[in-house]
Amino acid sequence: MPAIETTGPVVPRVMIAAPHGRSGKTVLTLGLLRALCRQGCAVQPFKKGADFIDPGWHTVAAGRTSRNLDRYFMEPDQIRAVVRGASAGADVCVVEAAMGLYDGLDAEGSTSSAEIAKITATPVVLVLDVTRMTRTAGALVLGCCAFDPDVRIAGVILNRVRGARQRALVTEVIERTCGIPVVGAVPADARLNVPDRHLGLVTSGETDERERLLDGIADVVAEWVDLDAVRAIAARAGELPAAEASTDAVPQAARAGAHGEAASEVAASAPTGAQASGVTGPAVPAGVVRGDADAARATIAVVRDEAFSFYYPENLAALECAGACLVFVRSLGDEALPSDVDGLYVGGGFPEEFAEQLQANEAFRRSVRERAEHGLPVYAECGGLMYLGRRLVHRGRSYDMAGVLGLDTVVQDRQTAHGYARAVVGASGSWPDPGMVLVGHEHHHSQATDLDPALRFAYAVERGRGIVPGFDGACTGNVVAGYLHVNALASPAWAPSFVRAAERYRARRSAR
């Protein structure tokens, strides 16, 4: 297609939003990402909110690491810095919204997708589920446009259209009543079905034939959405608003580009099949190293495979900025932790879906337990907490885990926690530093049970559920594990504290 001409230092960008969740915006966003890539565009994806699964799919669809934008975690300048840094070299940026466009923490819409659109001056394309609807669709779009005039709704994609008559009628109503173009009308199609699970879409690394699935979605989007019109909307976004504070006030982790210019992105070293997996996608090859091990203050192992894949890019970049070299290991395939690591980071994921394989790799579990008993600093969250416990119970079966912490976890049928979280570190031990504030989110279906009466907790919970009411961060020795998924931009002391603990461990190890 012909290039879209722009003037000035602009970042072409568009937000894909909807009046409510389950409108189909995630699947259509994936199709849009892949379809634009097939046109030869370099597409940079973003996801509004605390989410790991959707960004993992974005990353695979676009071949560039998707980044989270969240007002609860980030100041406006940080949000703009993430967009500016990640969009380097991209032809167009696509931001997927969350929930309904105006939905936030309160009646003012704090932390909403609309707030992100305003902070970044990003035009919105509204995905409208028109199931059993005709003229009312115009009222919904008109209401979204009038609700906040500072949000620029520039186009509409109709979804789940039943036929030509409905498509023509709804299009006429919206364009005549609202003065906004309908840039797509997508029918129900089996190719748009993506496996689902309690946290949203199944992770991209778990889905067989994911490329075929994504290409099928892109085929549908390319057929029923005017890609040229979407690109034109993005090109008219204009300049990204300037920073309100000095660039020095924005953490380097926020300024990292799409491929981690704060350090080398793992995907850059991975083979083609894994290159698009990014931070929340499937496994990376064991032993991939990120950073300069010789110059680093400490080396931290990061467990990243099919079972544990939930890591914010900013968290990994923040550890590197604090002086760590990262080496990626696999809980499902490696026999042991590398002998020269000084710390271990076990993120979230779905260990319950791989519990049998985790139990079968007894050698790796023993390695983690023995290194933890000898003082290795370990930080784990959610799925990582489950792995460090004694047993994991899922669908009536019990599986042995690493046995580092005196607790079991049971996966429930219902959601046990979901939302933003904030905790303050008490006098728990050598790390994390007392008084440190950790900000992040919780989202899980498991519950900790049969806690050892002597088990201590590092955090006092100010917002969220924690492991037990009011407390999170089960700790023993230099091990800290909780349900809170920390965000490094919102918790700037976390990474330096972790690296200092690893550096102290390295000094003790070297002195032996």
XYZ file of C-alpha atoms in Angstrom:
512
model
C 0.000 0.000 0.000
C 1.184 3.616 -0.457
C 3.018 5.189 2.456
C 1.007 7.520 4.708
C 2.632 10.930 4.698
C 3.087 12.686 8.035
C 4.661 15.937 9.049
C 6.706 16.624 12.152
C 8.115 14.205 14.739
C 5.033 12.001 15.016
C 4.526 8.475 16.275
C 1.657 6.976 14.221
C -0.579 5.278 16.780
C -4.086 4.040 17.366
C -5.942 2.510 20.320
C -8.314 -0.425 19.809
C -10.991 -0.107 22.501
C -14.574 -1.181 23.183
C -17.585 -0.130 25.272
C -17.256 -3.304 27.358
C -15.076 -6.362 27.860
C -15.602 -9.493 25.762
C -16.323 -7.400 22.688
C -13.610 -9.204 20.753
C -11.020 -6.437 20.811
C -8.108 -8.692 21.801
C -8.633 -11.106 18.915
C -9.199 -8.262 16.444
C -6.080 -6.524 17.759
C -4.068 -9.695 17.113
C -5.445 -9.906 13.597
C -4.688 -6.259 12.987
C -1.108 -6.637 14.239
C -0.423 -9.643 12.038
C -2.244 -8.218 8.992
C -0.272 -4.957 9.156
C 2.969 -6.905 9.523
C 2.118 -8.878 6.404
C 1.814 -5.565 4.565
C 5.428 -4.853 5.458
C 4.769 -2.572 8.436
C 6.879 -2.628 11.570
C 4.132 -2.667 14.198
C 4.757 -1.890 17.865
C 2.060 -3.266 20.193
C 1.036 -2.009 23.617
C -1.479 -3.226 26.181
C -3.296 -1.048 28.655
C -3.247 -2.429 32.160
C -1.628 -5.092 34.305
C -1.631 -7.993 31.886
C 0.851 -10.638 30.796
C -1.165 -12.885 28.495
C -2.389 -10.402 25.905
C 1.084 -8.837 25.518
C 2.507 -12.314 24.954
C 0.117 -12.834 22.062
C 0.835 -9.313 20.764
C 4.547 -10.070 20.761
C 4.118 -13.218 18.718
C 1.701 -11.538 16.293
C 3.858 -8.463 15.696
C 7.395 -9.745 16.247
C 8.117 -6.875 18.650
C 7.885 -7.014 22.443
C 4.538 -5.630 23.579
C 4.691 -3.115 26.424
C 2.215 -2.373 29.204
C 0.814 1.116 29.750
C -0.858 1.606 33.114
C -1.656 4.805 34.968
C -1.692 3.075 38.364
C 1.918 2.022 37.824
C 3.239 4.920 35.773
C 3.252 8.683 35.794
C 2.176 10.335 32.523
C 5.779 11.083 31.553
C 6.710 7.442 32.118
C 3.839 6.315 29.898
C 4.933 8.664 27.130
C 8.552 7.564 27.576
C 7.579 3.905 27.167
C 5.639 4.718 23.985
C 8.442 6.853 22.587
C 11.195 4.349 23.395
C 9.358 1.229 22.286
C 8.139 2.808 19.045
C 11.642 3.507 17.738
C 11.832 2.006 14.255
C 8.112 1.234 14.095
C 5.810 2.374 11.290
C 2.711 2.263 13.470
C 1.822 1.618 17.114
C -1.299 -0.272 18.183
C -2.532 0.025 21.774
C -5.061 -2.522 22.964
C -7.374 -1.119 25.628
C -8.756 -3.050 28.608
C -12.333 -3.572 29.774
C -14.611 -0.755 28.647
C -13.008 2.392 27.278
C -13.938 4.557 30.285
C -13.764 1.900 33.002
C -11.332 2.650 35.810
C -10.898 2.503 39.563
C -13.533 5.089 40.402
C -16.363 7.235 39.062
C -13.798 9.559 37.484
C -12.339 6.739 35.405
C -8.903 6.822 37.021
C -6.508 4.366 35.323
C -8.947 3.835 32.418
C -7.980 3.202 28.824
C -9.445 6.616 28.011
C -6.903 8.175 30.365
C -4.073 6.461 28.493
C -5.519 7.710 25.189
C -5.548 11.273 26.505
C -2.053 11.110 28.040
C -0.618 9.896 24.731
C -3.020 11.822 22.448
C -3.904 8.558 20.723
C -7.008 8.295 18.506
C -9.395 5.465 19.315
C -11.008 2.890 17.058
C -14.008 1.465 18.860
C -14.814 -2.251 18.494
C -18.572 -2.658 18.774
C -20.202 -6.033 19.338
C -23.426 -5.635 17.350
C -24.990 -8.944 18.349
C -28.804 -8.468 18.093
C -28.366 -4.727 17.546
C -28.960 -2.204 14.766
C -29.844 1.452 15.421
C -28.882 1.256 19.089
C -25.292 0.882 17.925
C -25.388 4.547 16.917
C -26.529 5.536 20.391
C -23.658 3.631 21.978
C -21.049 5.216 19.736
C -22.562 8.682 20.150
C -22.555 8.254 23.910
C -18.906 7.185 23.933
C -18.001 10.213 21.815
C -19.919 12.681 23.987
C -18.916 11.215 27.338
C -15.446 12.805 27.210
C -14.793 15.169 24.294
C -11.046 14.975 25.002
C -11.054 11.333 23.887
C -10.810 11.273 20.102
C -12.881 8.387 18.712
C -11.831 8.269 15.072
C -13.334 5.047 13.757
C -15.506 2.033 14.502
C -15.097 -1.675 13.761
C -18.323 -3.652 13.930
C -17.857 -7.153 15.320
C -19.983 -10.301 15.128
C -22.025 -8.938 12.242
C -24.789 -11.323 11.144
C -25.079 -10.337 7.501
C -25.008 -7.678 4.787
C -28.293 -6.079 5.839
C -27.183 -5.546 9.442
C -23.778 -4.308 8.300
C -25.299 -1.725 5.951
C -27.887 -0.512 8.449
C -25.527 -0.150 11.404
C -22.882 1.515 9.248
C -25.394 4.057 7.956
C -26.650 4.861 11.466
C -23.174 5.389 12.925
C -21.741 7.394 10.054
C -24.840 9.602 9.682
C -25.489 10.107 13.406
C -21.955 10.270 14.754
C -19.944 11.465 11.768
C -17.383 8.706 12.390
C -16.324 6.212 9.715
C -16.981 2.517 10.122
C -13.622 1.061 9.069
C -14.534 -2.596 9.437
C -17.428 -5.010 9.823
C -16.274 -8.450 10.935
C -18.652 -11.424 10.854
C -18.633 -14.293 13.301
C -15.937 -16.697 12.079
C -14.500 -19.874 13.555
C -11.006 -18.601 12.758
C -11.473 -15.932 15.436
C -11.784 -18.506 18.222
C -8.772 -18.470 20.555
C -8.464 -20.889 23.507
C -9.538 -19.275 26.753
C -8.730 -19.713 30.425
C -9.561 -18.080 33.733
C -6.964 -15.291 33.346
C -7.995 -14.506 29.772
C -6.443 -15.951 26.660
C -4.268 -19.019 27.040
C -0.608 -18.012 26.837
C 0.811 -17.989 23.336
C 3.485 -20.495 24.324
C 0.878 -23.110 25.255
C -1.146 -22.995 22.062
C -0.254 -25.482 19.365
C -0.010 -24.139 15.837
C -0.131 -20.550 17.050
C 1.179 -19.202 13.739
C -1.638 -20.894 11.868
C -4.106 -19.482 14.383
C -2.737 -15.936 14.091
C -2.611 -16.105 10.316
C -6.230 -17.239 10.254
C -7.280 -14.295 12.416
C -5.268 -11.950 10.194
C -6.961 -13.355 7.094
C -10.370 -12.457 8.546
C -9.272 -8.971 9.612
C -7.623 -8.254 6.266
C -10.822 -9.245 4.491
C -13.266 -7.248 6.603
C -11.267 -4.297 7.998
C -9.973 -1.388 5.903
C -6.316 -1.519 6.922
C -5.497 1.618 4.926
C -8.140 3.519 6.890
C -6.764 2.289 10.211
C -3.244 3.341 9.217
C -4.548 6.727 8.126
C -6.182 7.239 11.527
C -2.899 6.321 13.224
C -0.936 8.685 10.971
C -3.188 11.591 11.974
C -2.415 11.078 15.674
C 0.113 13.907 15.533
C 3.031 14.494 17.851
C 3.339 12.550 21.058
C 2.886 15.080 23.897
C 6.147 16.376 25.293
C 7.374 15.343 28.709
C 6.214 17.517 31.578
C 9.393 16.801 33.581
C 13.039 16.383 32.653
C 14.052 13.167 30.914
C 16.330 12.419 33.873
C 13.236 11.987 36.048
C 12.087 9.038 33.927
C 13.716 5.695 34.876
C 15.930 4.137 32.234
C 13.776 0.995 32.401
C 10.859 3.048 31.053
C 12.928 4.373 28.175
C 14.015 0.940 26.929
C 13.047 0.354 23.335
C 11.047 -2.417 21.748
C 14.037 -4.721 21.804
C 15.340 -3.572 25.180
C 17.859 -0.858 24.296
C 18.536 -0.612 28.032
C 20.186 -3.967 27.370
C 20.041 -6.671 24.754
C 16.584 -8.246 24.440
C 16.591 -12.011 24.754
C 14.650 -12.378 21.544
C 17.522 -10.847 19.621
C 19.647 -13.861 20.504
C 16.966 -16.485 20.016
C 16.311 -18.467 16.880
C 13.545 -17.345 14.545
C 10.917 -19.602 16.105
C 11.389 -17.935 19.475
C 12.276 -14.478 18.264
C 8.714 -13.261 18.434
C 8.108 -14.804 21.829
C 9.290 -11.734 23.684
C 8.920 -11.483 27.407
C 5.576 -13.170 27.986
C 5.607 -15.664 25.153
C 6.904 -19.209 25.193
C 10.207 -20.537 26.383
C 13.569 -19.183 25.328
C 16.603 -21.428 24.845
C 18.190 -22.440 28.140
C 21.315 -20.548 29.072
C 20.596 -17.419 27.018
C 22.439 -14.582 28.751
C 21.347 -10.965 28.767
C 24.023 -8.461 29.775
C 27.763 -8.618 30.402
C 28.456 -11.280 33.011
C 32.033 -10.105 33.543
C 31.061 -6.486 34.181
C 27.900 -7.215 36.161
C 27.667 -6.800 39.921
C 25.732 -10.070 40.110
C 24.145 -12.729 37.907
C 20.449 -13.462 38.398
C 18.770 -16.536 36.932
C 15.290 -15.973 35.537
C 13.029 -19.020 35.152
C 11.295 -18.550 31.825
C 9.548 -21.372 30.038
C 6.043 -22.631 29.337
C 5.216 -22.782 33.048
C 6.633 -19.386 34.064
C 6.366 -16.612 31.503
C 4.893 -13.579 33.298
C 7.548 -10.859 33.449
C 7.205 -7.149 32.820
C 9.924 -6.003 30.386
C 10.579 -3.093 32.752
C 11.382 -5.503 35.588
C 14.075 -7.277 33.610
C 15.455 -3.973 32.343
C 15.442 -2.554 35.878
C 17.504 -5.475 37.167
C 20.043 -4.859 34.412
C 20.061 -1.127 35.080
C 20.821 -1.956 38.732
C 23.872 -3.940 37.615
C 22.661 -7.501 37.103
C 23.380 -9.901 34.275
C 20.398 -12.144 33.537
C 20.606 -15.805 32.537
C 17.418 -17.606 31.525
C 16.727 -21.109 32.795
C 13.979 -23.702 32.331
C 12.136 -25.360 35.191
C 10.855 -28.044 32.827
C 14.087 -29.011 31.113
C 17.193 -27.927 33.021
C 18.816 -30.315 35.481
C 20.074 -27.619 37.849
C 20.609 -23.925 38.331
C 23.931 -22.691 36.917
C 26.631 -22.849 39.563
C 27.616 -19.201 39.174
C 24.250 -17.480 39.682
C 23.817 -15.092 42.604
C 20.051 -14.759 42.613
C 16.881 -16.384 41.260
C 13.714 -14.753 39.902
C 10.655 -16.982 39.432
C 7.780 -15.062 37.872
C 4.158 -15.948 37.437
C 2.531 -18.279 34.981
C 0.454 -21.438 35.046
C 2.476 -24.021 36.980
C -0.721 -25.981 37.603
C -0.964 -26.760 33.885
C 2.573 -28.175 33.935
C 2.513 -29.632 37.440
C 3.254 -33.167 36.307
C 6.320 -32.057 34.325
C 7.507 -29.836 37.180
C 7.212 -32.721 39.607
C 9.050 -35.019 37.188
C 12.067 -32.685 37.055
C 13.117 -33.554 40.586
C 16.729 -32.596 39.909
C 15.909 -28.979 39.161
C 13.552 -28.737 42.141
C 16.289 -30.106 44.389
C 18.796 -27.639 42.956
C 16.500 -24.700 43.739
C 15.826 -25.962 47.257
C 19.488 -26.618 48.078
C 20.677 -23.268 46.715
C 17.947 -21.459 48.659
C 18.973 -23.287 51.845
C 22.541 -22.025 51.277
C 21.397 -18.411 51.158
C 20.692 -17.740 47.465
C 18.453 -14.649 47.203
C 15.205 -15.741 45.567
C 12.294 -13.558 44.525
C 9.106 -15.279 43.362
C 5.583 -14.112 42.624
C 2.259 -15.910 42.195
C 3.113 -18.970 40.065
C 6.639 -18.754 41.445
C 5.217 -18.815 44.980
C 3.307 -21.977 44.079
C 6.492 -23.575 42.761
C 8.471 -22.810 45.923
C 5.853 -24.426 48.163
C 5.798 -28.059 49.244
C 2.883 -29.234 47.112
C 0.535 -27.941 44.429
C -2.997 -29.382 44.337
C -4.877 -29.152 41.052
C -8.058 -30.982 40.001
C -7.820 -33.277 42.991
C -4.210 -34.346 42.388
C -1.227 -33.349 44.508
C 2.184 -32.627 42.963
C 5.522 -32.171 44.703
C 7.100 -28.754 44.213
C 10.460 -27.323 45.312
C 9.744 -27.426 49.047
C 11.519 -24.176 49.838
C 8.554 -22.689 51.744
C 6.367 -24.320 54.353
C 3.056 -24.072 52.532
C 0.928 -25.816 49.931
C -1.231 -24.198 47.256
C -4.591 -25.359 45.980
C -5.997 -24.166 42.649
C -9.633 -23.145 43.053
C -12.436 -23.092 40.505
C -13.144 -19.479 41.350
C -10.980 -16.383 41.228
C -9.400 -15.679 44.612
C -7.835 -12.283 43.901
C -7.857 -9.750 41.082
C -6.746 -6.122 41.153
C -4.003 -3.678 41.953
C -1.876 -4.351 45.017
C 0.393 -2.364 47.321
C 2.531 -3.609 50.184
C 5.193 -2.264 52.536
C 8.214 -4.327 53.551
C 8.707 -4.852 57.283
C 11.831 -5.907 59.154
C 11.892 -9.305 57.430
C 15.615 -9.933 57.104
C 18.494 -8.921 54.873
C 16.266 -8.090 51.932
C 14.007 -6.556 50.670
C 14.913 -3.331 52.457
C 12.573 -2.448 55.339
C 10.135 0.314 54.476
C 10.321 -0.401 50.743
C 6.989 0.013 48.956
C 5.986 -2.610 46.388
C 3.253 -1.757 43.901
C 1.822 -4.233 41.434
C -1.221 -6.414 40.963
C -2.718 -9.753 41.961
C -4.637 -12.127 39.711
C -4.916 -15.756 40.693
C -7.156 -18.714 41.366
C -4.999 -20.438 43.965
C -4.990 -20.352 47.736
C -2.115 -21.032 50.127
C -2.962 -23.731 52.692
C -1.333 -25.715 55.522
C 1.066 -22.907 56.343
C 3.937 -23.708 58.665
C 3.190 -21.829 61.934
C 6.754 -20.498 61.897
C 6.423 -19.032 58.402
C 7.203 -15.309 58.355
C 5.878 -12.618 56.011
C 7.938 -9.790 54.580
C 5.133 -7.451 53.498
C 2.221 -5.723 55.177
C -0.537 -5.481 52.556
C -2.122 -2.048 52.135
C -4.140 -2.973 49.046
C -4.891 -6.474 47.802
C -5.364 -9.885 49.376
C -1.897 -11.327 49.995
C -1.157 -14.868 51.127
C -3.107 -14.377 54.354
C -5.268 -11.360 55.192
C -2.998 -8.365 55.623
C 0.288 -10.085 54.769
C 2.211 -11.252 51.714
C 5.767 -12.215 50.855
C 6.409 -15.503 52.625
C 10.086 -15.529 53.545
C 12.809 -17.780 54.810
C 16.508 -16.986 54.667
C 16.983 -14.871 51.533
C 13.810 -16.183 49.876
C 10.775 -13.927 49.407
C 7.662 -15.112 47.570
C 4.186 -13.628 47.363
C 1.102 -13.216 45.234
C 1.950 -9.610 44.338
C 3.297 -9.185 40.792
C 5.652 -6.247 41.319
C 6.033 -3.550 38.677
C 9.522 -2.047 38.705
C 8.447 1.373 37.444
C 5.982 1.683 40.314
C 8.459 0.087 42.754
C 11.810 1.722 41.927
C 13.599 0.337 44.999
C 12.810 -3.305 44.202
C 15.465 -4.044 41.560
C 18.380 -2.297 43.334
C 17.492 -4.126 46.557
C 17.423 -7.492 44.767
C 20.744 -6.837 43.021
C 22.409 -5.734 46.270
C 21.269 -8.954 47.930
C 22.661 -10.957 44.999
C 25.911 -8.987 45.149
C 26.308 -9.815 48.849
C 25.707 -13.473 48.080
C 28.349 -13.351 45.330
C 30.874 -11.897 47.758
C 30.194 -14.674 50.281
C 30.359 -17.313 47.549
C 33.675 -15.953 46.251
C 35.150 -15.931 49.754
C 34.494 -19.642 50.320
